[in-house]
Amino acid sequence: MAYKSLLTICADPSRAPQTFATAASLAVAQDAHLDVLALGVDRTQIGYSYVGAGAIVMQAAIDNATNDVKVIEDAVRTAAGSASPTLRWSSEGAVAMVGGLADLVALRARFADLVVLGKPYGEDRGDEEAAIIESAMFEGQAPVLVVPDVPLDASNIGKRIVVAWNQSREGLIAIRRALPFLKKADTVWITIVDPPKHGAERSDPGGALCQMLVRHGVKAEVSVLARTMPRVSDVLARHVNDMNADMMVMGAYGHSRFREAILGGATRNMLETAEVPVFMAH
């Protein structure tokens, strides 16, 4: 079992080379083909009337998005020149309005084994960054690897993995989708934060999951942590740092996406603060 079709979507010209470099390294390591979508985003709000300048404003927005596509494609081609000569890749450009991103991203993501994307939150990030990740996972039903803003070599990804386990459906789906990484890892920590005293796994938290993974050849062990910080994501982030881990695996959006956006949650908090790649699925 391996990832043979990788997809990366670049919508930010300034970060496209870094994201592409990481995705390219993973594609070579997995002996996979990498598809690149250079995406220009038209941020025109068609529900509003631009009195006296509607056509001009809309055309300018389309021109800007089209120019972004060209800049991203040029940046990707330059980055590809520094990639391994064994890299197999192809690219295409597209322009979409924010409201039309879901269908476009889902169409590309549903045929990918893994989608590699940059962090969606932070300074100078547009709303489309989070929309792309959500569309890939929800509409595209693809696992997503969210990577930091610096280029990473595949040899430094997935050797020491922290798995966030809360007995959820989303968590188990993410773990199953991450098996190609987990089976190659040197160490995997199944990490449970403040397990419920009366839950189904109260006598052996994480035991059944550990057994399942070990049967797949995963070098897994269980870490049970107390909730010593206000947010579960903070406890997990500290554990990643303490274990010198280079990847986290977690289920995405256990709450509704609306609640996550308004109140926050482990998914959003991890994506805001993560310093290592985060593998997610829903």
PDB file of C-alpha atoms in Angstrom:
ATOM      1  CA  MET A   1       0.000   0.000   0.000  1.00  0.00           C
ATOM      2  CA  ALA A   2       1.441   3.353  -1.026  1.00  0.00           C
ATOM      3  CA  TYR A   3       0.443   6.753  -2.302  1.00  0.00           C
ATOM      4  CA  LYS A   4       0.773   6.687  -6.090  1.00  0.00           C
ATOM      5  CA  SER A   5      -1.121   9.848  -7.037  1.00  0.00           C
ATOM      6  CA  LEU A   6      -0.237  13.023  -5.163  1.00  0.00           C
ATOM      7  CA  LEU A   7      -1.850  16.410  -5.664  1.00  0.00           C
ATOM      8  CA  THR A   8      -0.744  19.825  -4.507  1.00  0.00           C
ATOM      9  CA  ILE A   9      -2.770  23.000  -4.999  1.00  0.00           C
ATOM     10  CA  CYS A  10      -0.892  26.293  -4.997  1.00  0.00           C
ATOM     11  CA  ALA A  11      -2.948  29.467  -4.640  1.00  0.00           C
ATOM     12  CA  ASP A  12      -0.281  31.727  -3.113  1.00  0.00           C
ATOM     13  CA  PRO A  13       2.573  32.673  -5.470  1.00  0.00           C
ATOM     14  CA  SER A  14       4.923  33.437  -2.582  1.00  0.00           C
ATOM     15  CA  ARG A  15       4.556  29.989  -0.996  1.00  0.00           C
ATOM     16  CA  ALA A  16       4.164  27.849  -4.109  1.00  0.00           C
ATOM     17  CA  PRO A  17       7.873  26.898  -4.411  1.00  0.00           C
ATOM     18  CA  GLN A  18       8.086  25.630  -0.818  1.00  0.00           C
ATOM     19  CA  THR A  19       4.891  23.597  -0.988  1.00  0.00           C
ATOM     20  CA  PHE A  20       5.854  22.157  -4.362  1.00  0.00           C
ATOM     21  CA  ALA A  21       9.330  21.201  -3.110  1.00  0.00           C
ATOM     22  CA  THR A  22       7.897  19.211  -0.205  1.00  0.00           C
ATOM     23  CA  ALA A  23       5.271  17.537  -2.387  1.00  0.00           C
ATOM     24  CA  ALA A  24       7.894  16.701  -5.022  1.00  0.00           C
ATOM     25  CA  SER A  25      10.180  15.091  -2.452  1.00  0.00           C
ATOM     26  CA  LEU A  26       7.290  12.987  -1.149  1.00  0.00           C
ATOM     27  CA  ALA A  27       6.327  11.956  -4.691  1.00  0.00           C
ATOM     28  CA  VAL A  28       9.858  10.748  -5.415  1.00  0.00           C
ATOM     29  CA  ALA A  29      10.029   8.869  -2.107  1.00  0.00           C
ATOM     30  CA  GLN A  30       6.661   7.198  -2.767  1.00  0.00           C
ATOM     31  CA  ASP A  31       7.435   6.536  -6.450  1.00  0.00           C
ATOM     32  CA  ALA A  32       4.280   8.526  -7.175  1.00  0.00           C
ATOM     33  CA  HIS A  33       3.093  10.977  -9.802  1.00  0.00           C
ATOM     34  CA  LEU A  34       2.603  14.561  -8.640  1.00  0.00           C
ATOM     35  CA  ASP A  35      -0.205  16.671 -10.082  1.00  0.00           C
ATOM     36  CA  VAL A  36      -0.013  20.423  -9.517  1.00  0.00           C
ATOM     37  CA  LEU A  37      -2.970  22.798  -9.707  1.00  0.00           C
ATOM     38  CA  ALA A  38      -1.940  26.458 -10.018  1.00  0.00           C
ATOM     39  CA  LEU A  39      -5.035  28.216  -8.758  1.00  0.00           C
ATOM     40  CA  GLY A  40      -5.902  31.860  -9.277  1.00  0.00           C
ATOM     41  CA  VAL A  41      -8.695  33.100  -7.032  1.00  0.00           C
ATOM     42  CA  ASP A  42     -11.183  35.692  -8.243  1.00  0.00           C
ATOM     43  CA  ARG A  43     -12.383  37.380  -5.056  1.00  0.00           C
ATOM     44  CA  THR A  44     -15.161  39.391  -6.705  1.00  0.00           C
ATOM     45  CA  GLN A  45     -18.358  39.190  -4.666  1.00  0.00           C
ATOM     46  CA  ILE A  46     -21.017  38.782  -7.309  1.00  0.00           C
ATOM     47  CA  GLY A  47     -23.760  39.390  -4.783  1.00  0.00           C
ATOM     48  CA  TYR A  48     -22.777  43.052  -4.595  1.00  0.00           C
ATOM     49  CA  SER A  49     -23.348  45.791  -7.137  1.00  0.00           C
ATOM     50  CA  TYR A  50     -20.342  47.876  -8.100  1.00  0.00           C
ATOM     51  CA  VAL A  51     -22.257  50.958  -9.240  1.00  0.00           C
ATOM     52  CA  GLY A  52     -20.727  52.458 -12.343  1.00  0.00           C
ATOM     53  CA  ALA A  53     -17.738  50.156 -12.330  1.00  0.00           C
ATOM     54  CA  GLY A  54     -19.091  46.611 -12.206  1.00  0.00           C
ATOM     55  CA  ALA A  55     -17.583  45.313 -15.425  1.00  0.00           C
ATOM     56  CA  ILE A  56     -14.257  47.075 -14.809  1.00  0.00           C
ATOM     57  CA  VAL A  57     -13.884  45.720 -11.264  1.00  0.00           C
ATOM     58  CA  MET A  58     -14.833  42.179 -12.273  1.00  0.00           C
ATOM     59  CA  GLN A  59     -12.465  42.176 -15.238  1.00  0.00           C
ATOM     60  CA  ALA A  60      -9.639  43.483 -13.039  1.00  0.00           C
ATOM     61  CA  ALA A  61     -10.263  40.683 -10.544  1.00  0.00           C
ATOM     62  CA  ILE A  62     -10.147  38.073 -13.296  1.00  0.00           C
ATOM     63  CA  ASP A  63      -6.965  39.591 -14.713  1.00  0.00           C
ATOM     64  CA  ASN A  64      -5.321  39.504 -11.273  1.00  0.00           C
ATOM     65  CA  ALA A  65      -6.300  35.876 -10.761  1.00  0.00           C
ATOM     66  CA  THR A  66      -5.034  34.946 -14.226  1.00  0.00           C
ATOM     67  CA  ASN A  67      -1.741  36.684 -13.515  1.00  0.00           C
ATOM     68  CA  ASP A  68      -1.438  34.768 -10.239  1.00  0.00           C
ATOM     69  CA  VAL A  69      -1.783  31.522 -12.176  1.00  0.00           C
ATOM     70  CA  LYS A  70       1.069  32.498 -14.489  1.00  0.00           C
ATOM     71  CA  VAL A  71       3.298  33.516 -11.587  1.00  0.00           C
ATOM     72  CA  ILE A  72       2.579  30.272  -9.730  1.00  0.00           C
ATOM     73  CA  GLU A  73       3.245  28.160 -12.826  1.00  0.00           C
ATOM     74  CA  ASP A  74       6.564  29.933 -13.391  1.00  0.00           C
ATOM     75  CA  ALA A  75       7.528  29.427  -9.729  1.00  0.00           C
ATOM     76  CA  VAL A  76       6.618  25.741  -9.898  1.00  0.00           C
ATOM     77  CA  ARG A  77       8.627  25.192 -13.074  1.00  0.00           C
ATOM     78  CA  THR A  78      11.635  26.857 -11.451  1.00  0.00           C
ATOM     79  CA  ALA A  79      11.266  24.698  -8.340  1.00  0.00           C
ATOM     80  CA  ALA A  80      10.912  21.586 -10.496  1.00  0.00           C
ATOM     81  CA  GLY A  81      14.327  22.336 -11.963  1.00  0.00           C
ATOM     82  CA  SER A  82      15.819  21.720  -8.518  1.00  0.00           C
ATOM     83  CA  ALA A  83      13.835  18.542  -7.871  1.00  0.00           C
ATOM     84  CA  SER A  84      15.027  15.004  -8.406  1.00  0.00           C
ATOM     85  CA  PRO A  85      15.348  14.032 -12.094  1.00  0.00           C
ATOM     86  CA  THR A  86      13.182  10.997 -11.325  1.00  0.00           C
ATOM     87  CA  LEU A  87      10.202  13.189 -10.393  1.00  0.00           C
ATOM     88  CA  ARG A  88       7.125  12.547 -12.519  1.00  0.00           C
ATOM     89  CA  TRP A  89       4.801  15.533 -12.490  1.00  0.00           C
ATOM     90  CA  SER A  90       2.316  17.555 -14.472  1.00  0.00           C
ATOM     91  CA  SER A  91       0.561  20.852 -13.894  1.00  0.00           C
ATOM     92  CA  GLU A  92      -2.463  22.827 -14.945  1.00  0.00           C
ATOM     93  CA  GLY A  93      -3.769  26.287 -14.216  1.00  0.00           C
ATOM     94  CA  ALA A  94      -7.297  27.358 -13.343  1.00  0.00           C
ATOM     95  CA  VAL A  95      -9.175  30.433 -12.171  1.00  0.00           C
ATOM     96  CA  ALA A  96     -12.113  30.164  -9.789  1.00  0.00           C
ATOM     97  CA  MET A  97     -14.204  32.419  -7.609  1.00  0.00           C
ATOM     98  CA  VAL A  98     -14.095  31.742  -3.872  1.00  0.00           C
ATOM     99  CA  GLY A  99     -17.630  30.371  -3.990  1.00  0.00           C
ATOM    100  CA  GLY A 100     -16.710  27.975  -6.782  1.00  0.00           C
ATOM    101  CA  LEU A 101     -13.591  26.493  -5.211  1.00  0.00           C
ATOM    102  CA  ALA A 102     -15.276  23.448  -3.694  1.00  0.00           C
ATOM    103  CA  ASP A 103     -16.290  21.759  -6.943  1.00  0.00           C
ATOM    104  CA  LEU A 104     -12.971  22.484  -8.664  1.00  0.00           C
ATOM    105  CA  VAL A 105     -10.839  21.233  -5.777  1.00  0.00           C
ATOM    106  CA  ALA A 106     -13.053  18.203  -5.150  1.00  0.00           C
ATOM    107  CA  LEU A 107     -12.851  17.128  -8.788  1.00  0.00           C
ATOM    108  CA  ARG A 108      -9.040  17.051  -8.608  1.00  0.00           C
ATOM    109  CA  ALA A 109      -8.748  15.695  -5.055  1.00  0.00           C
ATOM    110  CA  ARG A 110     -11.093  12.726  -5.367  1.00  0.00           C
ATOM    111  CA  PHE A 111      -8.645  10.948  -7.665  1.00  0.00           C
ATOM    112  CA  ALA A 112      -5.584  11.644  -5.511  1.00  0.00           C
ATOM    113  CA  ASP A 113      -4.255   9.284  -2.853  1.00  0.00           C
ATOM    114  CA  LEU A 114      -2.877  12.231  -0.897  1.00  0.00           C
ATOM    115  CA  VAL A 115      -3.235  16.013  -1.175  1.00  0.00           C
ATOM    116  CA  VAL A 116      -0.270  18.102   0.010  1.00  0.00           C
ATOM    117  CA  LEU A 117      -1.180  21.671   1.011  1.00  0.00           C
ATOM    118  CA  GLY A 118       0.362  24.642   2.798  1.00  0.00           C
ATOM    119  CA  LYS A 119      -0.811  25.914   6.180  1.00  0.00           C
ATOM    120  CA  PRO A 120      -4.148  27.757   5.825  1.00  0.00           C
ATOM    121  CA  TYR A 121      -3.845  30.091   8.790  1.00  0.00           C
ATOM    122  CA  GLY A 122      -1.344  32.812   9.509  1.00  0.00           C
ATOM    123  CA  GLU A 123      -0.252  36.198   8.289  1.00  0.00           C
ATOM    124  CA  ASP A 124      -1.325  37.123   4.747  1.00  0.00           C
ATOM    125  CA  ARG A 125      -3.455  33.986   4.319  1.00  0.00           C
ATOM    126  CA  GLY A 126      -6.663  34.296   2.313  1.00  0.00           C
ATOM    127  CA  ASP A 127      -9.955  32.612   3.158  1.00  0.00           C
ATOM    128  CA  GLU A 128      -9.453  30.353   0.155  1.00  0.00           C
ATOM    129  CA  GLU A 129      -6.614  28.483   1.914  1.00  0.00           C
ATOM    130  CA  ALA A 130      -8.938  26.918   4.499  1.00  0.00           C
ATOM    131  CA  ALA A 131     -11.625  26.420   1.840  1.00  0.00           C
ATOM    132  CA  ILE A 132      -9.208  24.383  -0.289  1.00  0.00           C
ATOM    133  CA  ILE A 133      -8.349  22.057   2.603  1.00  0.00           C
ATOM    134  CA  GLU A 134     -11.990  21.572   3.550  1.00  0.00           C
ATOM    135  CA  SER A 135     -13.014  20.922  -0.052  1.00  0.00           C
ATOM    136  CA  ALA A 136     -10.285  18.326  -0.531  1.00  0.00           C
ATOM    137  CA  MET A 137     -11.300  16.457   2.628  1.00  0.00           C
ATOM    138  CA  PHE A 138     -15.083  16.816   2.570  1.00  0.00           C
ATOM    139  CA  GLU A 139     -16.098  16.990  -1.080  1.00  0.00           C
ATOM    140  CA  GLY A 140     -12.997  15.250  -2.450  1.00  0.00           C
ATOM    141  CA  GLN A 141     -12.842  12.620   0.317  1.00  0.00           C
ATOM    142  CA  ALA A 142      -9.045  12.697   0.186  1.00  0.00           C
ATOM    143  CA  PRO A 143      -6.545  12.689   3.039  1.00  0.00           C
ATOM    144  CA  VAL A 144      -4.587  15.920   3.361  1.00  0.00           C
ATOM    145  CA  LEU A 145      -1.036  16.519   4.528  1.00  0.00           C
ATOM    146  CA  VAL A 146      -0.675  20.130   5.685  1.00  0.00           C
ATOM    147  CA  VAL A 147       2.981  21.144   5.557  1.00  0.00           C
ATOM    148  CA  PRO A 148       4.907  24.107   7.036  1.00  0.00           C
ATOM    149  CA  ASP A 149       5.988  27.057   4.938  1.00  0.00           C
ATOM    150  CA  VAL A 150       9.534  25.745   4.519  1.00  0.00           C
ATOM    151  CA  PRO A 151      10.551  23.060   1.994  1.00  0.00           C
ATOM    152  CA  LEU A 152      10.967  19.641   3.609  1.00  0.00           C
ATOM    153  CA  ASP A 153      12.770  16.539   2.440  1.00  0.00           C
ATOM    154  CA  ALA A 154      10.725  13.343   2.520  1.00  0.00           C
ATOM    155  CA  SER A 155      13.463  11.657   4.554  1.00  0.00           C
ATOM    156  CA  ASN A 156      12.590  14.037   7.391  1.00  0.00           C
ATOM    157  CA  ILE A 157       8.855  13.338   7.295  1.00  0.00           C
ATOM    158  CA  GLY A 158       7.122  10.432   8.992  1.00  0.00           C
ATOM    159  CA  LYS A 159       9.959   8.812  10.928  1.00  0.00           C
ATOM    160  CA  ARG A 160       8.568   9.717  14.354  1.00  0.00           C
ATOM    161  CA  ILE A 161       4.801  10.134  14.329  1.00  0.00           C
ATOM    162  CA  VAL A 162       2.357  11.244  16.999  1.00  0.00           C
ATOM    163  CA  VAL A 163      -1.179   9.924  16.439  1.00  0.00           C
ATOM    164  CA  ALA A 164      -3.929  11.850  18.209  1.00  0.00           C
ATOM    165  CA  TRP A 165      -6.514   9.306  19.355  1.00  0.00           C
ATOM    166  CA  ASN A 166      -9.883  10.172  20.890  1.00  0.00           C
ATOM    167  CA  GLN A 167     -11.893   7.106  19.842  1.00  0.00           C
ATOM    168  CA  SER A 168     -13.620   9.112  17.129  1.00  0.00           C
ATOM    169  CA  ARG A 169     -14.712   8.018  13.678  1.00  0.00           C
ATOM    170  CA  GLU A 170     -12.640  10.799  12.131  1.00  0.00           C
ATOM    171  CA  GLY A 171      -9.563   9.746  14.073  1.00  0.00           C
ATOM    172  CA  LEU A 172      -9.791   6.138  12.928  1.00  0.00           C
ATOM    173  CA  ILE A 173     -10.320   7.155   9.298  1.00  0.00           C
ATOM    174  CA  ALA A 174      -7.196   9.343   9.451  1.00  0.00           C
ATOM    175  CA  ILE A 175      -5.171   6.500  10.956  1.00  0.00           C
ATOM    176  CA  ARG A 176      -6.256   4.039   8.269  1.00  0.00           C
ATOM    177  CA  ARG A 177      -5.445   6.567   5.516  1.00  0.00           C
ATOM    178  CA  ALA A 178      -2.043   7.227   7.097  1.00  0.00           C
ATOM    179  CA  LEU A 179      -0.989   3.560   7.187  1.00  0.00           C
ATOM    180  CA  PRO A 180       1.641   3.954   4.422  1.00  0.00           C
ATOM    181  CA  PHE A 181       3.410   6.501   6.632  1.00  0.00           C
ATOM    182  CA  LEU A 182       2.791   4.633   9.885  1.00  0.00           C
ATOM    183  CA  LYS A 183       4.187   1.332   8.578  1.00  0.00           C
ATOM    184  CA  LYS A 184       7.464   3.003   7.565  1.00  0.00           C
ATOM    185  CA  ALA A 185       7.880   5.029  10.742  1.00  0.00           C
ATOM    186  CA  ASP A 186      10.582   4.233  13.275  1.00  0.00           C
ATOM    187  CA  THR A 187       8.229   5.032  16.169  1.00  0.00           C
ATOM    188  CA  VAL A 188       4.525   5.829  16.444  1.00  0.00           C
ATOM    189  CA  TRP A 189       3.006   7.217  19.630  1.00  0.00           C
ATOM    190  CA  ILE A 190      -0.746   6.677  20.001  1.00  0.00           C
ATOM    191  CA  THR A 191      -1.517   9.707  22.138  1.00  0.00           C
ATOM    192  CA  ILE A 192      -4.617  10.045  24.297  1.00  0.00           C
ATOM    193  CA  VAL A 193      -5.270  13.226  26.259  1.00  0.00           C
ATOM    194  CA  ASP A 194      -7.334  12.887  29.449  1.00  0.00           C
ATOM    195  CA  PRO A 195      -9.279   9.715  28.474  1.00  0.00           C
ATOM    196  CA  PRO A 196     -12.822   9.505  29.872  1.00  0.00           C
ATOM    197  CA  LYS A 197     -13.050   7.498  33.093  1.00  0.00           C
ATOM    198  CA  HIS A 198     -16.187   5.719  31.951  1.00  0.00           C
ATOM    199  CA  GLY A 199     -15.436   5.391  28.240  1.00  0.00           C
ATOM    200  CA  ALA A 200     -15.317   2.200  26.197  1.00  0.00           C
ATOM    201  CA  GLU A 201     -11.528   2.069  26.508  1.00  0.00           C
ATOM    202  CA  ARG A 202     -11.338   3.005  30.201  1.00  0.00           C
ATOM    203  CA  SER A 203      -9.424  -0.154  31.206  1.00  0.00           C
ATOM    204  CA  ASP A 204      -6.900   0.018  28.352  1.00  0.00           C
ATOM    205  CA  PRO A 205      -6.885   3.370  26.537  1.00  0.00           C
ATOM    206  CA  GLY A 206      -5.562   2.952  23.013  1.00  0.00           C
ATOM    207  CA  GLY A 207      -4.902  -0.761  23.507  1.00  0.00           C
ATOM    208  CA  ALA A 208      -7.129  -2.048  20.707  1.00  0.00           C
ATOM    209  CA  LEU A 209      -5.792   0.517  18.249  1.00  0.00           C
ATOM    210  CA  CYS A 210      -2.205  -0.306  19.187  1.00  0.00           C
ATOM    211  CA  GLN A 211      -2.891  -4.002  18.621  1.00  0.00           C
ATOM    212  CA  MET A 212      -4.394  -3.297  15.201  1.00  0.00           C
ATOM    213  CA  LEU A 213      -1.417  -1.200  14.136  1.00  0.00           C
ATOM    214  CA  VAL A 214       1.151  -3.678  15.455  1.00  0.00           C
ATOM    215  CA  ARG A 215      -0.481  -6.372  13.336  1.00  0.00           C
ATOM    216  CA  HIS A 216       0.263  -4.140  10.342  1.00  0.00           C
ATOM    217  CA  GLY A 217       3.907  -4.000  11.352  1.00  0.00           C
ATOM    218  CA  VAL A 218       3.681  -0.537  12.910  1.00  0.00           C
ATOM    219  CA  LYS A 219       6.103   0.107  15.787  1.00  0.00           C
ATOM    220  CA  ALA A 220       3.426   1.614  17.996  1.00  0.00           C
ATOM    221  CA  GLU A 221       3.162   2.426  21.678  1.00  0.00           C
ATOM    222  CA  VAL A 222       0.569   4.249  23.764  1.00  0.00           C
ATOM    223  CA  SER A 223       1.045   7.580  25.543  1.00  0.00           C
ATOM    224  CA  VAL A 224      -1.696   8.693  27.947  1.00  0.00           C
ATOM    225  CA  LEU A 225      -1.396  12.383  28.849  1.00  0.00           C
ATOM    226  CA  ALA A 226      -3.136  14.535  31.416  1.00  0.00           C
ATOM    227  CA  ARG A 227      -4.834  17.691  30.206  1.00  0.00           C
ATOM    228  CA  THR A 228      -2.433  20.074  31.903  1.00  0.00           C
ATOM    229  CA  MET A 229      -3.078  22.951  29.488  1.00  0.00           C
ATOM    230  CA  PRO A 230      -6.330  24.729  28.558  1.00  0.00           C
ATOM    231  CA  ARG A 231      -6.489  23.284  25.035  1.00  0.00           C
ATOM    232  CA  VAL A 232      -6.018  19.682  23.939  1.00  0.00           C
ATOM    233  CA  SER A 233      -4.139  20.960  20.897  1.00  0.00           C
ATOM    234  CA  ASP A 234      -1.575  22.607  23.194  1.00  0.00           C
ATOM    235  CA  VAL A 235      -0.970  19.324  25.001  1.00  0.00           C
ATOM    236  CA  LEU A 236      -0.553  17.515  21.681  1.00  0.00           C
ATOM    237  CA  ALA A 237       1.796  20.182  20.326  1.00  0.00           C
ATOM    238  CA  ARG A 238       3.967  19.950  23.427  1.00  0.00           C
ATOM    239  CA  HIS A 239       4.037  16.165  23.132  1.00  0.00           C
ATOM    240  CA  VAL A 240       5.133  16.421  19.491  1.00  0.00           C
ATOM    241  CA  ASN A 241       7.973  18.668  20.612  1.00  0.00           C
ATOM    242  CA  ASP A 242       8.919  16.457  23.583  1.00  0.00           C
ATOM    243  CA  MET A 243       9.079  13.355  21.390  1.00  0.00           C
ATOM    244  CA  ASN A 244      10.931  15.199  18.623  1.00  0.00           C
ATOM    245  CA  ALA A 245       8.233  13.958  16.271  1.00  0.00           C
ATOM    246  CA  ASP A 246       8.177  14.978  12.608  1.00  0.00           C
ATOM    247  CA  MET A 247       4.500  14.336  11.822  1.00  0.00           C
ATOM    248  CA  MET A 248       1.115  14.334  13.490  1.00  0.00           C
ATOM    249  CA  VAL A 249      -1.885  12.244  12.404  1.00  0.00           C
ATOM    250  CA  MET A 250      -5.346  13.344  13.512  1.00  0.00           C
ATOM    251  CA  GLY A 251      -8.972  13.220  12.531  1.00  0.00           C
ATOM    252  CA  ALA A 252     -10.317  16.514  11.235  1.00  0.00           C
ATOM    253  CA  TYR A 253     -13.346  18.512  12.352  1.00  0.00           C
ATOM    254  CA  GLY A 254     -14.951  16.374  14.992  1.00  0.00           C
ATOM    255  CA  HIS A 255     -17.351  19.300  15.508  1.00  0.00           C
ATOM    256  CA  SER A 256     -19.266  21.008  12.751  1.00  0.00           C
ATOM    257  CA  ARG A 257     -17.131  23.205  10.498  1.00  0.00           C
ATOM    258  CA  PHE A 258     -19.227  26.219  11.570  1.00  0.00           C
ATOM    259  CA  ARG A 259     -18.474  25.579  15.230  1.00  0.00           C
ATOM    260  CA  GLU A 260     -14.775  25.064  14.484  1.00  0.00           C
ATOM    261  CA  ALA A 261     -14.631  28.358  12.589  1.00  0.00           C
ATOM    262  CA  ILE A 262     -16.406  30.370  15.295  1.00  0.00           C
ATOM    263  CA  LEU A 263     -15.173  28.744  18.489  1.00  0.00           C
ATOM    264  CA  GLY A 264     -12.014  27.086  17.325  1.00  0.00           C
ATOM    265  CA  GLY A 265     -11.186  23.468  18.033  1.00  0.00           C
ATOM    266  CA  ALA A 266      -8.340  20.971  17.990  1.00  0.00           C
ATOM    267  CA  THR A 267      -8.241  20.900  14.195  1.00  0.00           C
ATOM    268  CA  ARG A 268      -8.011  24.650  13.699  1.00  0.00           C
ATOM    269  CA  ASN A 269      -5.673  25.150  16.644  1.00  0.00           C
ATOM    270  CA  MET A 270      -3.256  22.508  15.392  1.00  0.00           C
ATOM    271  CA  LEU A 271      -3.208  23.996  11.905  1.00  0.00           C
ATOM    272  CA  GLU A 272      -2.526  27.438  13.348  1.00  0.00           C
ATOM    273  CA  THR A 273       0.415  26.365  15.488  1.00  0.00           C
ATOM    274  CA  ALA A 274       1.843  23.178  13.958  1.00  0.00           C
ATOM    275  CA  GLU A 275       5.543  23.199  13.185  1.00  0.00           C
ATOM    276  CA  VAL A 276       5.495  19.702  11.646  1.00  0.00           C
ATOM    277  CA  PRO A 277       3.353  18.225   8.860  1.00  0.00           C
ATOM    278  CA  VAL A 278      -0.166  17.344   9.972  1.00  0.00           C
ATOM    279  CA  PHE A 279      -1.937  14.428   8.277  1.00  0.00           C
ATOM    280  CA  MET A 280      -5.724  14.760   8.399  1.00  0.00           C
ATOM    281  CA  ALA A 281      -8.780  12.979   7.047  1.00  0.00           C
ATOM    282  CA  HIS A 282     -12.500  13.109   7.733  1.00  0.00           C
TER     283      HIS A 282
END
